[in-house]
XYZ file of C-alpha atoms in Angstrom:
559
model
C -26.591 14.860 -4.694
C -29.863 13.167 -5.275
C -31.282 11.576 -2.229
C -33.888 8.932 -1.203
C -37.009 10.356 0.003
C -36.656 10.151 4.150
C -39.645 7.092 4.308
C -38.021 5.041 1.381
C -34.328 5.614 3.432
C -35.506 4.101 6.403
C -37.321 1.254 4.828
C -34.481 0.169 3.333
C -32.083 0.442 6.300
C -34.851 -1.454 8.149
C -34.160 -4.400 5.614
C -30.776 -4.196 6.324
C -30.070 -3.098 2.925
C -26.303 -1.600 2.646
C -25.860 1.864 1.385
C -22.846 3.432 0.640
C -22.320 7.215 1.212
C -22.191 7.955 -2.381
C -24.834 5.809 -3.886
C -26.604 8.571 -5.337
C -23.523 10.392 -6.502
C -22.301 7.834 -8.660
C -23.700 7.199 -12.437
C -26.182 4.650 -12.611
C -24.987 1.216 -14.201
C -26.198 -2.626 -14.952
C -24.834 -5.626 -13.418
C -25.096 -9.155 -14.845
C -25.970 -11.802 -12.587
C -25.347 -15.385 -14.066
C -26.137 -18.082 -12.264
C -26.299 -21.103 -14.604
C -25.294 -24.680 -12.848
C -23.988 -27.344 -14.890
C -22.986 -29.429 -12.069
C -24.120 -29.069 -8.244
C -26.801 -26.557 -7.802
C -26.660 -24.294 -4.543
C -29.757 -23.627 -2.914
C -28.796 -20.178 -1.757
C -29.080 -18.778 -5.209
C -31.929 -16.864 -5.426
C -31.152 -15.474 -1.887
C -28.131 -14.408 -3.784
C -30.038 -13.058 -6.802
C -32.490 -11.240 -4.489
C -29.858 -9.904 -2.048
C -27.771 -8.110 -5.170
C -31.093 -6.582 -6.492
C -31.296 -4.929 -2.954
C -27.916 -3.943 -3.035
C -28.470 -2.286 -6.205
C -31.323 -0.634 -5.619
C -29.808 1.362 -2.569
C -26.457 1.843 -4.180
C -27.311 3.574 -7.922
C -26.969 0.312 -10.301
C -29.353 -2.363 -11.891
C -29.598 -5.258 -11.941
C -30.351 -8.363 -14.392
C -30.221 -11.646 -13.176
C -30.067 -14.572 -15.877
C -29.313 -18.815 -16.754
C -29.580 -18.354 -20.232
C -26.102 -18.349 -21.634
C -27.150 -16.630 -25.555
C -26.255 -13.287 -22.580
C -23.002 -13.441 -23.809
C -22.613 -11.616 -26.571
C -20.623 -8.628 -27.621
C -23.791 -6.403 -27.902
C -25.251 -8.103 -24.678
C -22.116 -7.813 -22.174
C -21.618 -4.326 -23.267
C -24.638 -2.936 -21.516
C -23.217 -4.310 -18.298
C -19.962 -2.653 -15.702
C -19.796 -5.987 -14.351
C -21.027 -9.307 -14.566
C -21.243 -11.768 -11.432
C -20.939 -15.666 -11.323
C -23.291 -16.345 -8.314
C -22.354 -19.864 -7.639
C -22.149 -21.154 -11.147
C -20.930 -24.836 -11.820
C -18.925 -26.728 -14.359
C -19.123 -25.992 -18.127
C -21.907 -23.288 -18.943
C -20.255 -21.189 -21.939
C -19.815 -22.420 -24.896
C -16.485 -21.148 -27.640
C -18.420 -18.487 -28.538
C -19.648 -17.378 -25.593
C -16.550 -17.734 -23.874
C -14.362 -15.649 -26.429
C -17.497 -12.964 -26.431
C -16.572 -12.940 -22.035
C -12.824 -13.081 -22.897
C -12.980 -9.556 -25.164
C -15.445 -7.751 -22.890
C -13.387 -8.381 -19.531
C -9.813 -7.456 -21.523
C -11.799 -4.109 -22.926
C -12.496 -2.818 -19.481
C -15.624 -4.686 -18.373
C -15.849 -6.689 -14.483
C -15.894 -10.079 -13.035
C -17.616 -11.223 -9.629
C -17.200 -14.170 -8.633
C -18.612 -15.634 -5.370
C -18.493 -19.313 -3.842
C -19.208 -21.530 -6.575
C -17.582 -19.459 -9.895
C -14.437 -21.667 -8.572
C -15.858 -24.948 -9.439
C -16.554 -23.675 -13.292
C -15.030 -24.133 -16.241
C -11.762 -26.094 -15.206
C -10.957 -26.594 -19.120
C -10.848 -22.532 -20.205
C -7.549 -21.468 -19.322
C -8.921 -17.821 -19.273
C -11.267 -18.592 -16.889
C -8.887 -19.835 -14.285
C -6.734 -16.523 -14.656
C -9.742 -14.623 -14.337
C -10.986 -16.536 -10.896
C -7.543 -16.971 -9.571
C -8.032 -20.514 -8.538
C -10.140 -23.906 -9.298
C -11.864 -25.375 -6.298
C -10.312 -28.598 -4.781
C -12.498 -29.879 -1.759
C -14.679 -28.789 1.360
C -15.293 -29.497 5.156
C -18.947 -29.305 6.431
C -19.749 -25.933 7.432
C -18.582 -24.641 10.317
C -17.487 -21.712 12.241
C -14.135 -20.127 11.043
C -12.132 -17.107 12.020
C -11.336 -14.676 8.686
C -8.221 -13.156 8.720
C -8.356 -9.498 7.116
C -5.304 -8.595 5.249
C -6.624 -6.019 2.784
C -8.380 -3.485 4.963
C -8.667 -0.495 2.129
C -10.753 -2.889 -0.392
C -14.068 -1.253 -0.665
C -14.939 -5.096 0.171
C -13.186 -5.419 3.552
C -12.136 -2.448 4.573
C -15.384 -2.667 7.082
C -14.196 -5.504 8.366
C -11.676 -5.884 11.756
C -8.640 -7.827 11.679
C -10.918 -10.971 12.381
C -13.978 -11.504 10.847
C -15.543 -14.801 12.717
C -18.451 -16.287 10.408
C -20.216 -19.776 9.656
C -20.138 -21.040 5.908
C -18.599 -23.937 3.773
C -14.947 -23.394 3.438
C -13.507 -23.982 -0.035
C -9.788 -25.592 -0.273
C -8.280 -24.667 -3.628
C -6.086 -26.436 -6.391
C -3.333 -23.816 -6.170
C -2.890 -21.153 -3.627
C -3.797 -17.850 -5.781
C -1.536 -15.707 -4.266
C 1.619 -14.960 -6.862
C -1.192 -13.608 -9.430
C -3.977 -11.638 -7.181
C -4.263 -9.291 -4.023
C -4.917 -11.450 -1.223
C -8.209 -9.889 1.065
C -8.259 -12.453 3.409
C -7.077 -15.440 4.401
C -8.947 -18.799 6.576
C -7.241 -19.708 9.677
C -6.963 -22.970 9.793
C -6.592 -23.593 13.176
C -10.125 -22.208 13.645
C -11.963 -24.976 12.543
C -11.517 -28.421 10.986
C -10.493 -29.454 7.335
C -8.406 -26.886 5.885
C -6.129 -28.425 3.583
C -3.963 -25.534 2.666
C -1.618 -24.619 4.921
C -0.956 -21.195 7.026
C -1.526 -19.461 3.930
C -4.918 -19.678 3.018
C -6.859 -17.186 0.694
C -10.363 -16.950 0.689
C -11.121 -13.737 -0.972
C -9.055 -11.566 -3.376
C -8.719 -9.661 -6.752
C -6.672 -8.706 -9.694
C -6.423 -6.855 -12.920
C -7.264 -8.751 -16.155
C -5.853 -6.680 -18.979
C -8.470 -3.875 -18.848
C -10.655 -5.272 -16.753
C -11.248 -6.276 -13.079
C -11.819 -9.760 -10.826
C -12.673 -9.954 -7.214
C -13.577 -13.026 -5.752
C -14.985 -14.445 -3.132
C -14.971 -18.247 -1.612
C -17.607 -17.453 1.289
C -21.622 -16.707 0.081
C -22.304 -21.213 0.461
C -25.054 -20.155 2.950
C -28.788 -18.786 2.497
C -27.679 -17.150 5.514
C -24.798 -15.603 4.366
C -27.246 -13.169 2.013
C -29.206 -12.033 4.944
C -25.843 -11.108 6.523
C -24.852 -7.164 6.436
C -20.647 -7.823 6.774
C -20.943 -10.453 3.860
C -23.322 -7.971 2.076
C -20.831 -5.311 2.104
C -18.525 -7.411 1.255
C -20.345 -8.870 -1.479
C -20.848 -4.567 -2.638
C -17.355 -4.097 -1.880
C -16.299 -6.863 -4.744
C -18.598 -5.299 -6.740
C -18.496 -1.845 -7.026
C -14.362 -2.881 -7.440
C -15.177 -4.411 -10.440
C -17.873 -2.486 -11.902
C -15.148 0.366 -11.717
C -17.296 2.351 -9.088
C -14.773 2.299 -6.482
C -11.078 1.741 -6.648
C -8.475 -0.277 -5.187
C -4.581 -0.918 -5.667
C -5.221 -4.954 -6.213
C -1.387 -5.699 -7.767
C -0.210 -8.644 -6.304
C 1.746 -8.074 -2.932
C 4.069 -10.459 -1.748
C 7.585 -9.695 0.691
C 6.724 -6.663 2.594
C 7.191 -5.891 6.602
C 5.021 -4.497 8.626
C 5.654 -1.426 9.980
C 1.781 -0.511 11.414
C -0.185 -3.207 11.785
C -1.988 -2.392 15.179
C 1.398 -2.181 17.485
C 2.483 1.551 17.524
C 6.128 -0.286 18.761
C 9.185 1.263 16.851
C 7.409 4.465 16.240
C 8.001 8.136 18.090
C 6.064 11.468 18.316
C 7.614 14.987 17.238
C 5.914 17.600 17.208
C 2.203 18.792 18.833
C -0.740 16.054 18.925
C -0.577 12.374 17.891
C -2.693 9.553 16.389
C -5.049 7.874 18.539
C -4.859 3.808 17.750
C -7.749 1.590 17.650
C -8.765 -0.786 15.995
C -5.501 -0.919 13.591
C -6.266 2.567 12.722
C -4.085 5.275 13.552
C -6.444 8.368 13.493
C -5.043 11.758 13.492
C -5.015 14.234 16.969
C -4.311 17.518 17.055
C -1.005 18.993 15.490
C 0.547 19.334 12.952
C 3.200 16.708 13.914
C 5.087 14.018 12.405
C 4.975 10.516 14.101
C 7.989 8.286 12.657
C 9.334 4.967 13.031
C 12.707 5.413 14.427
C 13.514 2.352 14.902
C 15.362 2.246 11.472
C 16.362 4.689 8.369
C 15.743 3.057 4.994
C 17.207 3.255 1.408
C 15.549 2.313 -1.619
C 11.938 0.756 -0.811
C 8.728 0.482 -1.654
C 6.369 1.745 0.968
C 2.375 0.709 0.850
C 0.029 2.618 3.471
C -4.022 2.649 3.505
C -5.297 6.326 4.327
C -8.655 7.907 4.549
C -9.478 11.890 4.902
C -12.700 12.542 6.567
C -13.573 15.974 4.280
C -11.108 17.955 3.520
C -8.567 17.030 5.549
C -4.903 17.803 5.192
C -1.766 15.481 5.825
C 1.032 13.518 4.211
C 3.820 10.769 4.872
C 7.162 12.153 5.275
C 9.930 9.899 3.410
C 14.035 10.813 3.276
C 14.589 13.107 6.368
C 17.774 12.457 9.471
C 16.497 11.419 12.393
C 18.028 15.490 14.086
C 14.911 16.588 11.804
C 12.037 14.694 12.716
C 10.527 17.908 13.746
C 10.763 19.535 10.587
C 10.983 16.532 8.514
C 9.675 18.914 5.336
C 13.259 20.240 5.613
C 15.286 17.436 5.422
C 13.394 15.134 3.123
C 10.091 15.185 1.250
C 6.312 14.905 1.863
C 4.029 13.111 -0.225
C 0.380 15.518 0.284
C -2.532 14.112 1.331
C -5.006 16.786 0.388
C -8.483 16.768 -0.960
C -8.384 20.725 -2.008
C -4.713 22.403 -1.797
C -2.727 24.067 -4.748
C -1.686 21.471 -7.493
C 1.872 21.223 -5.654
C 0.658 20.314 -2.390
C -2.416 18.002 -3.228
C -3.011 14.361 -2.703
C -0.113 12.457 -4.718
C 2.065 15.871 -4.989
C 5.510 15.910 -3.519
C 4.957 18.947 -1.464
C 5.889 21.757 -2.840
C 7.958 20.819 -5.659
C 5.995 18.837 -8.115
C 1.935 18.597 -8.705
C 0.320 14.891 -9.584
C -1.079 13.721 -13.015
C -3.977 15.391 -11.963
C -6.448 13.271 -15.238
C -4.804 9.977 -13.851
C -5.137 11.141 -9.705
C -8.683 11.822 -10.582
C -9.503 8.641 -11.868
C -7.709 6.485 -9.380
C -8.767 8.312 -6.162
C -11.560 7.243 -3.786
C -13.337 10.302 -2.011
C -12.827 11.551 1.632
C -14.642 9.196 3.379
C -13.249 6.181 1.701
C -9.803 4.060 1.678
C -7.020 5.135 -0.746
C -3.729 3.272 -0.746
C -0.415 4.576 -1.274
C 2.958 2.947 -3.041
C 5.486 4.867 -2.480
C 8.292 3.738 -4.174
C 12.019 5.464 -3.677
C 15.060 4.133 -5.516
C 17.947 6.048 -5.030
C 17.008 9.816 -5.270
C 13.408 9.192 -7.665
C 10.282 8.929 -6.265
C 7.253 7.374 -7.943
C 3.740 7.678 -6.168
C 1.351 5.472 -7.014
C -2.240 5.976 -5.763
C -4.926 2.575 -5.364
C -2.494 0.831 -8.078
C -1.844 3.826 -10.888
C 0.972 5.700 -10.861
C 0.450 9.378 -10.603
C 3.325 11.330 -10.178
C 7.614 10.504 -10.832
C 9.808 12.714 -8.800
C 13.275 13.061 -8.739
C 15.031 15.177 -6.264
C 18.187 17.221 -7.098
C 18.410 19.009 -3.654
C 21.521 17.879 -1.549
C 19.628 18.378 1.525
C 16.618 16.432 1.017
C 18.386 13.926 -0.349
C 16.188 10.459 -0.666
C 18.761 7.616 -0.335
C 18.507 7.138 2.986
C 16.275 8.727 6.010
C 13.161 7.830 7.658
C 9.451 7.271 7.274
C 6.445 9.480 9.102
C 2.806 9.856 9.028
C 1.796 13.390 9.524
C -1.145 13.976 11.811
C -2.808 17.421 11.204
C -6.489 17.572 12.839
C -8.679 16.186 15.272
C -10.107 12.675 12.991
C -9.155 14.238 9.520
C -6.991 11.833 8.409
C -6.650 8.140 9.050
C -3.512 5.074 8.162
C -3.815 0.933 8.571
C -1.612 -1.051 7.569
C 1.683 0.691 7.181
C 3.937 -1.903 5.283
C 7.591 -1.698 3.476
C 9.570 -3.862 1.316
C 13.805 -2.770 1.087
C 14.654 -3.282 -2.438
C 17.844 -4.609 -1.749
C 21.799 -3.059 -2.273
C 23.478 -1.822 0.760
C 21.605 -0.701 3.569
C 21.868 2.880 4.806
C 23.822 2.709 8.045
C 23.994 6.347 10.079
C 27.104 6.421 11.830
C 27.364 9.002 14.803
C 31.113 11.105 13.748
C 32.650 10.895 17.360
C 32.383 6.968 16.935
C 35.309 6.604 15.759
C 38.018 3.549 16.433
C 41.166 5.174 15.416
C 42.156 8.908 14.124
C 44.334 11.457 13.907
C 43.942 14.922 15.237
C 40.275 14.969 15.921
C 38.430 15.007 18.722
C 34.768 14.575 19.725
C 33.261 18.356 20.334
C 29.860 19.414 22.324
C 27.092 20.689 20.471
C 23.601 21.323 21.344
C 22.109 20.801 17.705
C 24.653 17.285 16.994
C 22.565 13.819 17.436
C 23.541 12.269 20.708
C 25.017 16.071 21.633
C 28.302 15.126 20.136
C 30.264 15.180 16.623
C 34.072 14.497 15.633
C 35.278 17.945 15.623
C 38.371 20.172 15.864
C 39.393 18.878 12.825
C 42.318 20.420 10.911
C 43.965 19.689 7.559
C 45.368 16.384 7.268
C 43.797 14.949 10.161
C 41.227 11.768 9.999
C 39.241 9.034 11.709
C 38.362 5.750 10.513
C 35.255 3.550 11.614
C 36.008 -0.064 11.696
C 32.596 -0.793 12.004
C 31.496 0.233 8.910
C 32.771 -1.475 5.349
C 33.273 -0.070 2.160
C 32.013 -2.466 0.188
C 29.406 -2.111 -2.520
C 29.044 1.725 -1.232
C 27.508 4.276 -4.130
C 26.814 7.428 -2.052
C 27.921 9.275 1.006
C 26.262 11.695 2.813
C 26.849 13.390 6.148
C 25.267 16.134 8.266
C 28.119 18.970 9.127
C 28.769 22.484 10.350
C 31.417 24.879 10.175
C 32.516 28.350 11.829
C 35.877 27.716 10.016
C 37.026 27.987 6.866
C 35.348 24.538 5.968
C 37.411 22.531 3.319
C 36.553 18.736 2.089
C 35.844 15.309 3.264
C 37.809 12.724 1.470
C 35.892 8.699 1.911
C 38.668 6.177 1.445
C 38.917 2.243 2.187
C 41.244 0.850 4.890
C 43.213 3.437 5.994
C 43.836 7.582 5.111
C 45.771 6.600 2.323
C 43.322 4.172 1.023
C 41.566 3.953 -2.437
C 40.136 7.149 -2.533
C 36.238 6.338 -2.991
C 34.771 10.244 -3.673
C 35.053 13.401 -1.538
C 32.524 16.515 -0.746
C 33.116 20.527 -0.065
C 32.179 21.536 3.453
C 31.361 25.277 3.255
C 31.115 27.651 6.199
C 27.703 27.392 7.602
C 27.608 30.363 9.903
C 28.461 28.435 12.972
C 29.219 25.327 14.468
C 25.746 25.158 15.656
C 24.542 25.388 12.369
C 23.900 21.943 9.958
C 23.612 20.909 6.998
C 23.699 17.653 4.293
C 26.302 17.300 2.061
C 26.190 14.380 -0.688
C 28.395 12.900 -3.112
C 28.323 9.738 -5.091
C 30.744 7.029 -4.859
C 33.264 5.140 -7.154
C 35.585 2.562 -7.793
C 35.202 -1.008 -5.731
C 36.890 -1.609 -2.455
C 35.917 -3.696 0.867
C 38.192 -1.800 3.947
C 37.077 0.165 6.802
C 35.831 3.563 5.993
C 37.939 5.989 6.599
C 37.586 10.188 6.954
C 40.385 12.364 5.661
C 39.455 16.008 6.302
C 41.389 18.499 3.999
C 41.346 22.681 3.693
C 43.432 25.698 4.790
C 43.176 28.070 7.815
C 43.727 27.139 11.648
C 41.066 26.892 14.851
C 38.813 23.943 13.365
C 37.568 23.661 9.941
C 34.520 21.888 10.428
C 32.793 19.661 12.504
C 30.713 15.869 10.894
C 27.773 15.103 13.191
C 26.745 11.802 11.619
C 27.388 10.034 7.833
C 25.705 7.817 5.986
C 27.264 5.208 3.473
C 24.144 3.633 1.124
């Protein structure tokens, strides 16, 4: 790594000038800063212009700063990674010009635009996708309170939960949100004038074809340029765009949070923790697996911002029964978080079964030290990681025992500081929700009764269960069930579950093999899909030959 010579590093952190960790590691490239006004003028420009040449020269890019709009050509916008509307205003391309910016962003190039590039070029429909919303109106400035939703952007993620700051607070035609990633929001009950609601964006950014957009509404100030958070911020949006640093910026609209600073829901197994501060869960100790118990889930998408600090090791657990939270490897999967493991166990590889897209991992990941962002999205037994917005690796499990329709969700914590999470979020994708039913909770039956056992959930299951006999769970319905799955042991001669709807002679809905499993001490999944269309109770018939207890269901699952 090339480094600044020690007397020009500290004159530039005496400045206040931001450097990244990486500035010297990356390939040097050219910004374009464009600052032509064809309506009001701000005066903070050149504090603008000058505060992005400083950023640049501590952070491994150039820049060129220009009014003259004969820039934008094909020839001329190719030397650039990015190109940043610093407060422009009202018309200042012309058809040309604008169809010359058009092909260059949808080819791969950037966009920045800060305050101002709102209130520009209202009449270019391309130009409103690209900024993600036309400026309505503005209070005086005042003081407002930020609210940080996007806390993995390289341009917030040094920012807390609230970022308090004085500048002129922009209102906006439409509220952006359906089309971008939302980075933060105003809160309008922090100052006076705010026109849009309890959904406010203020910063944010998308994907434009090939290309990239961040925006921000802040930067009215001379002030603001002299500022290090808006500075970084300002970096942040850049370095996005100019393709220097990555970010999953897909729009992002119906999740739940599951970590968002309240540790509430969530349980510790195994050695260590996370410490939490700051709406960061850092890693302590271990290996363990801390899980949010509160609730199993079926098909979802789950998001999650994570940062290794060198080569750190860990991984979120998806899929595994609440009796293995301890070993949650065993009874579901693990998506790795790894800077330097085998191929199967590396960041975006389901552990030890299947290895990333290694080209596409590459390219999307940020380095330890920096955010990454996970999707992890499981519909019915296939799982698809995505990593900062690209999908890198498409899983689909075959094993019974791991199986993915229903389970839990855990963070692994492996290290003192080597891994952090924010933000842990989840959206259910909708069909029936997996409901774990306990076996001894029966309402009716025949034959059975509930049996002691160490290793069961709760310490109990429906047991000495012999052929012919069943139980029925009025609590649970039939309806719009697919799969079954339930968590057994046998010291018998094992035999077959039979799921039927409203009573043991019910439409017969699928059945499963129970096989001997050394002892009634001993567990296991079984699985089966489900058919035909009923709405009853469910209802257990238990089949097989021999005497003394065939088997023994701890818990089941309908999803």
């Amino acid at each position: 790594m090339r480094k600044l010579p020690v007397l020009a590093a500290a004159a530039l952190l005496s400045a206040g000038v931001v450097m990244t960790p990486e500035a010297h590691a990356l390939a040097p490239y050219q910004v374009l800063v464009f600052s032509k006004t064809a309506g009001f003028r701000h005066d903070s420009i050149p504090a603008g212009i000058q505060a992005i040449r400083d950023l640049g020269s501590a952070n491994g890019f150039t820049v060129t700063a220009t009014e003259n709009a004969a820039t934008f050509t094909p020839t001329e916008l190719a030397k650039y990674a990015a190109v940043v509307f610093l407060s422009t205003t009202g018309d200042v391309l012309d058809g040309t010009q604008q169809s010359a910016f058009e092909s260059y962003v949808n080819s791969g190039g950037g966009y920045v635009g800060v305050h101002a590039a709102a209130d520009t070029e209202y009449d270019w429909p391309f130009y409103g996708q690209l900024v993600g919303a036309y400026f309505s109106s503005h209070p005086n400035i005042q003081q407002v309170n930020v609210k940080v939703e996007d806390r993995a952007h390289p341009a917030s993620a040094h920012l807390g939960p609230v970022w308090t700051r004085t500048d002129e607070l922009y209102n906006y035609r439409a509220n952006p949100r359906p089309n971008v990633k939302v980075l933060a929001t105003l809160d309008e009950s922090s100052y006076s004038g705010g026109t849009m609601g309890a959904d406010h964006p203020i910063s944010w950014c998308h994907a434009q074809s090939s290309g990239r957009s961040f925006y921000t509404g802040l930067g009215h100030t001379i002030e603001s340029y002299a500022d290090s958070a808006f500075r970084t911020h300002l970096l942040g949006g850049i370095r996005y765009a100019a393709g220097a640093a990555k970010a999953d910026c897909r729009p992002e609209t119906g999740y739940s949070g599951l970590f968002t600073g309240s540790t509430s829901g969530w349980s510790q197994a195994g050695p260590g923790g996370f410490a939490n501060a700051d709406g960061t869960l850092t890693s302590q100790g271990g290996p363990g697996n801390f899980w949010y118990s509160t609730k199993e889930f079926g098909s979802y998408s789950l998001k999650l911002d994570w940062r290794l600090t060198g080569d750190g090791d860990s991984g979120v657990f998806l899929g595994f029964p609440s009796s293995g939270a301890a070993n949650p490897g065993a009874g579901g999967h693990e998506v790795a978080i790894d800077a330097s493991a085998a191929a199967n166990a590396t960041t975006g590889a389901v552990y030890g079964f299947q290895a990333p897209d290694a080209a596409v991992r590459d390219a999307a990941l940020n380095p330890p030290g920096q955010w990454n962002t996970f999707e992890l999205l499981v519909e019915g037994e296939r799982l698809r990681v995505y990593l900062n917005g690209r999908q890198v690796n498409d899983f689909t499990n075959t094993d019974a025992a791991r199986s993915l329709r229903q389970g839990y969700v855990g963070l692994q914590n492996n290290g003192d500081g080597s891994t952090s999470f924010r933000n842990v979020r989840i959206k259910e994708l909708g069909g029936v929700t997996p409901t774990q039913v306990q076996g001894e909770a029966y309402t009716s039956s025949s034959g059975v009764q509930p049996a002691g056992h160490g290793g069961a959930v709760g310490g109990q299951t429906v047991g000495y269960i012999d052929n012919g006999d069943w139980a029925a769970y009025s609590q649970v319905s039939t309806a719009g069930a697919r799969q079954f799955t339930a968590r057994v042991s046998s010291g018998g001669a094992g035999g077959r579950i039979e799921i039927r709807s409203g009573s043991s002679t019910g439409t017969l809905l699928g059945s499963v093999a129970v096989a001997n499993t050394g002892s009634f001490d001993n567990f296991t999944t079984v699985t089966t899909a489900l058919t035909g269309s009923a709405t009853g109770q469910v209802v257990l018939v238990f089949t097989g030959t021999g005497s003394g207890g065939l088997f023994d269901v701890d818990h089941f699952t309908l999803g």
